[in-house]
PDB file of C-alpha atoms in Angstrom:
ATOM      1  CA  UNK A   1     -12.003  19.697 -19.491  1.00 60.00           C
ATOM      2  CA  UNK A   2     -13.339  19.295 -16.133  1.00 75.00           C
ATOM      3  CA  UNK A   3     -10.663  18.964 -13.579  1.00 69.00           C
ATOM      4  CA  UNK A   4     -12.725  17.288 -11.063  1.00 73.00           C
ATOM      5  CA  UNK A   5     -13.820  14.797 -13.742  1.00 74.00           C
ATOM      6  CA  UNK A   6     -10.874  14.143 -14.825  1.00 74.00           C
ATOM      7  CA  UNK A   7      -9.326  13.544 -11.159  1.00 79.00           C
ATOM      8  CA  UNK A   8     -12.226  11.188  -9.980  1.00 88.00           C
ATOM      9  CA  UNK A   9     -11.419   9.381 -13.051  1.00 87.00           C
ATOM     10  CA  UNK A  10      -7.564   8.980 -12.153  1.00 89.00           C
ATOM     11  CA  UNK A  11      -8.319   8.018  -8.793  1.00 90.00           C
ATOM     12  CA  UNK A  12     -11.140   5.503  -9.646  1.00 93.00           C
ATOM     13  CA  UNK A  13      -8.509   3.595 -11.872  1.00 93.00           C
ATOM     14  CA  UNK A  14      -5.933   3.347  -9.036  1.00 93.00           C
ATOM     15  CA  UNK A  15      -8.044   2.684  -6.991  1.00 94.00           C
ATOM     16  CA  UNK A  16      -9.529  -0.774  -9.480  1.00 95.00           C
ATOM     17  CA  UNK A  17      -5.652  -1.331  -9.549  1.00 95.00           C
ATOM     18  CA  UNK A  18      -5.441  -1.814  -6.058  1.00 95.00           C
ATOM     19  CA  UNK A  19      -8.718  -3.856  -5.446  1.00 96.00           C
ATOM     20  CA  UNK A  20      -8.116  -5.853  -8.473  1.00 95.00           C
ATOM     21  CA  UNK A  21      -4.313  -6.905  -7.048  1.00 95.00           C
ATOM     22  CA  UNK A  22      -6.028  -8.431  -4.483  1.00 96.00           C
ATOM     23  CA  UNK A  23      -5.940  -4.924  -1.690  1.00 97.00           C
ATOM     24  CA  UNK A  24      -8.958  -4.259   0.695  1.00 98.00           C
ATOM     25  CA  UNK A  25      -9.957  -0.634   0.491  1.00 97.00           C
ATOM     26  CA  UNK A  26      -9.768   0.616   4.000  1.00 98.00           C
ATOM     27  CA  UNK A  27     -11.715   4.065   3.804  1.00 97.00           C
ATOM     28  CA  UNK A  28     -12.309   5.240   7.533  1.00 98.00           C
ATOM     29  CA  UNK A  29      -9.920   5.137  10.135  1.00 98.00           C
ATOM     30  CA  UNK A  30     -12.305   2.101  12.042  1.00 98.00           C
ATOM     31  CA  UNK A  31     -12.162   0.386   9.230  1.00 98.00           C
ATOM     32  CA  UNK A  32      -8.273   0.950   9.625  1.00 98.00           C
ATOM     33  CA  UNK A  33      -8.105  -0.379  13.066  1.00 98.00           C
ATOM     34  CA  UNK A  34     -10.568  -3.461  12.151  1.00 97.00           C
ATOM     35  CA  UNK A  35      -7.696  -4.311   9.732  1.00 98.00           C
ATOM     36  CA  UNK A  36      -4.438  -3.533  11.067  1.00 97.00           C
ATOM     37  CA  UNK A  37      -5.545  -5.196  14.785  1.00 96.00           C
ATOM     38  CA  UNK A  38      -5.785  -8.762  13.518  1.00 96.00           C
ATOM     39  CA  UNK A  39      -3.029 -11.180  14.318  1.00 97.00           C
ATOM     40  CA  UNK A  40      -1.052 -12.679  11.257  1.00 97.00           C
ATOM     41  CA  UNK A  41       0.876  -9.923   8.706  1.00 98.00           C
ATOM     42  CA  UNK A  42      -0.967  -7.644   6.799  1.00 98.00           C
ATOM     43  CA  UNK A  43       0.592  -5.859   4.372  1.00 98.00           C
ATOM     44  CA  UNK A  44      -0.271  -2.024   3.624  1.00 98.00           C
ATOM     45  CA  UNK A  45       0.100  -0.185   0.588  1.00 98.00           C
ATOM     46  CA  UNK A  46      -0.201   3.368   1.079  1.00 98.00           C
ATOM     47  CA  UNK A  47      -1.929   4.495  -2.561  1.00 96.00           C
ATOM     48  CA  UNK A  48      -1.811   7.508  -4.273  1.00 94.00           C
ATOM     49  CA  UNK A  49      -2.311   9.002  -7.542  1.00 90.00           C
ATOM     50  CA  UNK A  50       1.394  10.134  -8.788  1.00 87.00           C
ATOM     51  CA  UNK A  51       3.246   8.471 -11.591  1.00 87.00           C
ATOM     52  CA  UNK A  52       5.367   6.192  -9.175  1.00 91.00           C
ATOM     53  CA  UNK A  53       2.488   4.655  -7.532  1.00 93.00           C
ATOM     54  CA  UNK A  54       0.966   3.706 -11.117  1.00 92.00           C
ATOM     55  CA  UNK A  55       4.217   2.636 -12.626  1.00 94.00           C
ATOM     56  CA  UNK A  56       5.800   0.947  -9.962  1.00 96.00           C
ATOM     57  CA  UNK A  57       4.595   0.649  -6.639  1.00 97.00           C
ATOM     58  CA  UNK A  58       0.684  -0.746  -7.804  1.00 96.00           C
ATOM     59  CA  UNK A  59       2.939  -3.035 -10.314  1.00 97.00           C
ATOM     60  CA  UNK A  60       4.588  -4.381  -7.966  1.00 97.00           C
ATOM     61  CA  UNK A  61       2.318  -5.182  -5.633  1.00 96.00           C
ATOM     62  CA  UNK A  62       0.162  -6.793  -7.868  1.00 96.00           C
ATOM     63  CA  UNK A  63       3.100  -8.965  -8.952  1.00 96.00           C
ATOM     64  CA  UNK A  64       4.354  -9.163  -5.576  1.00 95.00           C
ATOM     65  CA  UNK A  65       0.847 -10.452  -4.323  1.00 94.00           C
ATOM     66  CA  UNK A  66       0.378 -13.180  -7.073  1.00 92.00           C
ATOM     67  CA  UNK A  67       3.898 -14.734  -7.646  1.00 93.00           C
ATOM     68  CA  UNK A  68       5.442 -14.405  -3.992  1.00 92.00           C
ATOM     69  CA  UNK A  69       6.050 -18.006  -2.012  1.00 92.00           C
ATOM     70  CA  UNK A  70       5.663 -16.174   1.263  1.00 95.00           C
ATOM     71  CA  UNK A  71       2.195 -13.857   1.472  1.00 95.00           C
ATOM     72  CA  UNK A  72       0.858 -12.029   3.885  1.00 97.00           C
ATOM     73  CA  UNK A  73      -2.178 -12.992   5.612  1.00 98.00           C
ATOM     74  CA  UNK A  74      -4.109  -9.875   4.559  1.00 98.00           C
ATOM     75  CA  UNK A  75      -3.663  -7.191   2.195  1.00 98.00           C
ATOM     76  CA  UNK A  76      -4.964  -4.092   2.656  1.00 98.00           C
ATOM     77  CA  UNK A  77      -4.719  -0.120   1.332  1.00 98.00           C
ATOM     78  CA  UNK A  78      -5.601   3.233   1.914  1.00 98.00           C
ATOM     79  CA  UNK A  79      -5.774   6.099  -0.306  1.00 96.00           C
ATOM     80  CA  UNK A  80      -3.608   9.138   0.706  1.00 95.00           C
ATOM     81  CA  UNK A  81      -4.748  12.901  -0.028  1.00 90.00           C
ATOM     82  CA  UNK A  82      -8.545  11.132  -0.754  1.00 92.00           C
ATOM     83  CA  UNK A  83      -9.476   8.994   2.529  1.00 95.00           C
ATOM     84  CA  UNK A  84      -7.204  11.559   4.445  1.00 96.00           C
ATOM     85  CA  UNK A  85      -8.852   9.768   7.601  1.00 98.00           C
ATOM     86  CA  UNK A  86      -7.792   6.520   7.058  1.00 98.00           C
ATOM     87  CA  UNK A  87      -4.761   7.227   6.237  1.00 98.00           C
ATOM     88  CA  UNK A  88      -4.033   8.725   8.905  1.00 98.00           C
ATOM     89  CA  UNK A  89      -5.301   6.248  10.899  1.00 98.00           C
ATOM     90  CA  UNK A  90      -2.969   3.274   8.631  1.00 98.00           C
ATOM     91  CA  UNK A  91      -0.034   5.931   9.505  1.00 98.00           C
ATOM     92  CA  UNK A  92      -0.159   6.013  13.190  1.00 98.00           C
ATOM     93  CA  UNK A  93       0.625   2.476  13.027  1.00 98.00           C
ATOM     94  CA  UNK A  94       3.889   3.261  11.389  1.00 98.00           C
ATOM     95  CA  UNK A  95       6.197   4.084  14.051  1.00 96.00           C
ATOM     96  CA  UNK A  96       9.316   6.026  13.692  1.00 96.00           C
ATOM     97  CA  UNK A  97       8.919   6.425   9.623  1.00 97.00           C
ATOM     98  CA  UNK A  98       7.885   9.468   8.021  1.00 96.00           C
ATOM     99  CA  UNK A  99       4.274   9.574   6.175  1.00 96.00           C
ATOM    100  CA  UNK A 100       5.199   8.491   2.463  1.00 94.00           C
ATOM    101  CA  UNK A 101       3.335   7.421  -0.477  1.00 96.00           C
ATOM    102  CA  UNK A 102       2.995   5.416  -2.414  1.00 97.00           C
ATOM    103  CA  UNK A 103       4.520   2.607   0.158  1.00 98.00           C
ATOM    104  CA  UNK A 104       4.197   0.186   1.846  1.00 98.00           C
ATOM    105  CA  UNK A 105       4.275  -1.362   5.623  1.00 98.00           C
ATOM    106  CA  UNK A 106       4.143  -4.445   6.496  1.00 98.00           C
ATOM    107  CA  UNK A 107       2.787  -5.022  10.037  1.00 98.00           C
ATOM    108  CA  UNK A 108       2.783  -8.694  12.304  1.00 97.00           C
ATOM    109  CA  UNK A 109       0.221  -8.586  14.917  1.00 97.00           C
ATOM    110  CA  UNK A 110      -0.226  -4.569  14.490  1.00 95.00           C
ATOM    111  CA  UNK A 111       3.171  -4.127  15.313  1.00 97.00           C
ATOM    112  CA  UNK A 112       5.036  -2.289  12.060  1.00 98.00           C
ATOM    113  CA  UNK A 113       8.037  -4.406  10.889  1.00 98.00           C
ATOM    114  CA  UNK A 114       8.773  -2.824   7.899  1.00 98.00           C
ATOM    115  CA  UNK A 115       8.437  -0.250   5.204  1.00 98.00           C
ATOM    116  CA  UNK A 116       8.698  -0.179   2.059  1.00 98.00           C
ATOM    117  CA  UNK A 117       9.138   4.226   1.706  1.00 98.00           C
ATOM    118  CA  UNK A 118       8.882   6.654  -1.753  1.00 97.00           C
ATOM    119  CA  UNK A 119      12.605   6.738  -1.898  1.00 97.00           C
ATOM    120  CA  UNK A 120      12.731   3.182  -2.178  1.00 97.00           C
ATOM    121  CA  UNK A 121      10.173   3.471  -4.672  1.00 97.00           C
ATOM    122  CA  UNK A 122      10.706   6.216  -7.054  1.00 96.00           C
ATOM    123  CA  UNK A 123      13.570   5.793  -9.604  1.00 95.00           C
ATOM    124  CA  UNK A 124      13.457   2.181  -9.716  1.00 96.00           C
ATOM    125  CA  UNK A 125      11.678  -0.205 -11.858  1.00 96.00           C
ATOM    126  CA  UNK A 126       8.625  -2.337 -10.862  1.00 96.00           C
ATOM    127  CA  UNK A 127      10.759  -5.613 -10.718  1.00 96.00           C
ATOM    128  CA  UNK A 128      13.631  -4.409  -8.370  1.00 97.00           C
ATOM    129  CA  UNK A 129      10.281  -2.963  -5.960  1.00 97.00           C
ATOM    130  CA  UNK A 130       8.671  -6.313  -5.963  1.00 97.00           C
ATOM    131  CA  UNK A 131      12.239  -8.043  -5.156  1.00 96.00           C
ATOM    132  CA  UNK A 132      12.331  -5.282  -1.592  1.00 97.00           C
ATOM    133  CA  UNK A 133       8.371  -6.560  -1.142  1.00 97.00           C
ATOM    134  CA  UNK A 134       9.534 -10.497  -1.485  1.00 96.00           C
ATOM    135  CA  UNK A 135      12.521  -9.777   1.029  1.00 96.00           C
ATOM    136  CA  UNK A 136      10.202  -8.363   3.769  1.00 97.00           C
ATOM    137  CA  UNK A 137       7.514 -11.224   3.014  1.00 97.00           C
ATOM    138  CA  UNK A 138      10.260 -13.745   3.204  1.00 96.00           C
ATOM    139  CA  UNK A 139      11.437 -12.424   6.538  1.00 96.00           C
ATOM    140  CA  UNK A 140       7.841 -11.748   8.291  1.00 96.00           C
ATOM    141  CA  UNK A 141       5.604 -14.185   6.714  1.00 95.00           C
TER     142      UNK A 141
END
């Protein structure tokens, strides 16, 4: 088995996840600043390829992104430890939290208003992760 196969092949998939939810793939760190510049809320989920982000956090965004009254205006991800760039990027708008993924931030007008970290992530199930992304929605959209 080819490891590097097999890894571009894990990745590809979360990545569809994410795109297929209804996320824009933000790969450089203009592309990054395009996104997270634009007035309304944009909501950020911080990808990644660990069994968390595939059970729960890409679950519950797409859930959270199709059955939620209050949406944000844009959705948008990046893909941490493979578009290190961008990430990094997505991450300096998250003032005064720690980097984390998955997650997710949601930012009004650039300006972070929440997040959404691993440790609220890992451990719980998909539902009670979509519930913490409809209470930030609710408040900021």
């Amino acid at each position: 088995m080819n490891y590097n196969l097999f890894m571009q092949e894990i990745v590809e998939t979360a990545r569809n996840e994410a795109r297929q939810a209804g996320f824009e793939e933000l790969k450089t760190p203009e592309e990054v600043d395009g996104a997270l510049k634009k007035e309304g809320t944009t909501l950020v989920l911080v990808n990644s390829v660990c069994g968390c982000a595939g059970g729960i956090a890409r679950p519950a965004a797409a859930y959270a992104l199709n059955n939620s009254e209050k949406k944000p205006d844009f959705a948008v991800t990046v893909f941490a430890g493979q578009d290190k760039e961008a990430t990094e990027q997505a991450r300096s708008y998250f003032t005064g939290y720690a980097p984390s993924s998955p997650s997710f931030a949601l930012l009004k007008d650039g300006e972070i208003k929440t997040m959404i970290e691993r440790h609220d992530i890992e451990g719980f199930e998909p539902q009670e992760v979509f519930e913490k992304l409809q209470q930030a929605l609710n408040e900021y959209c």
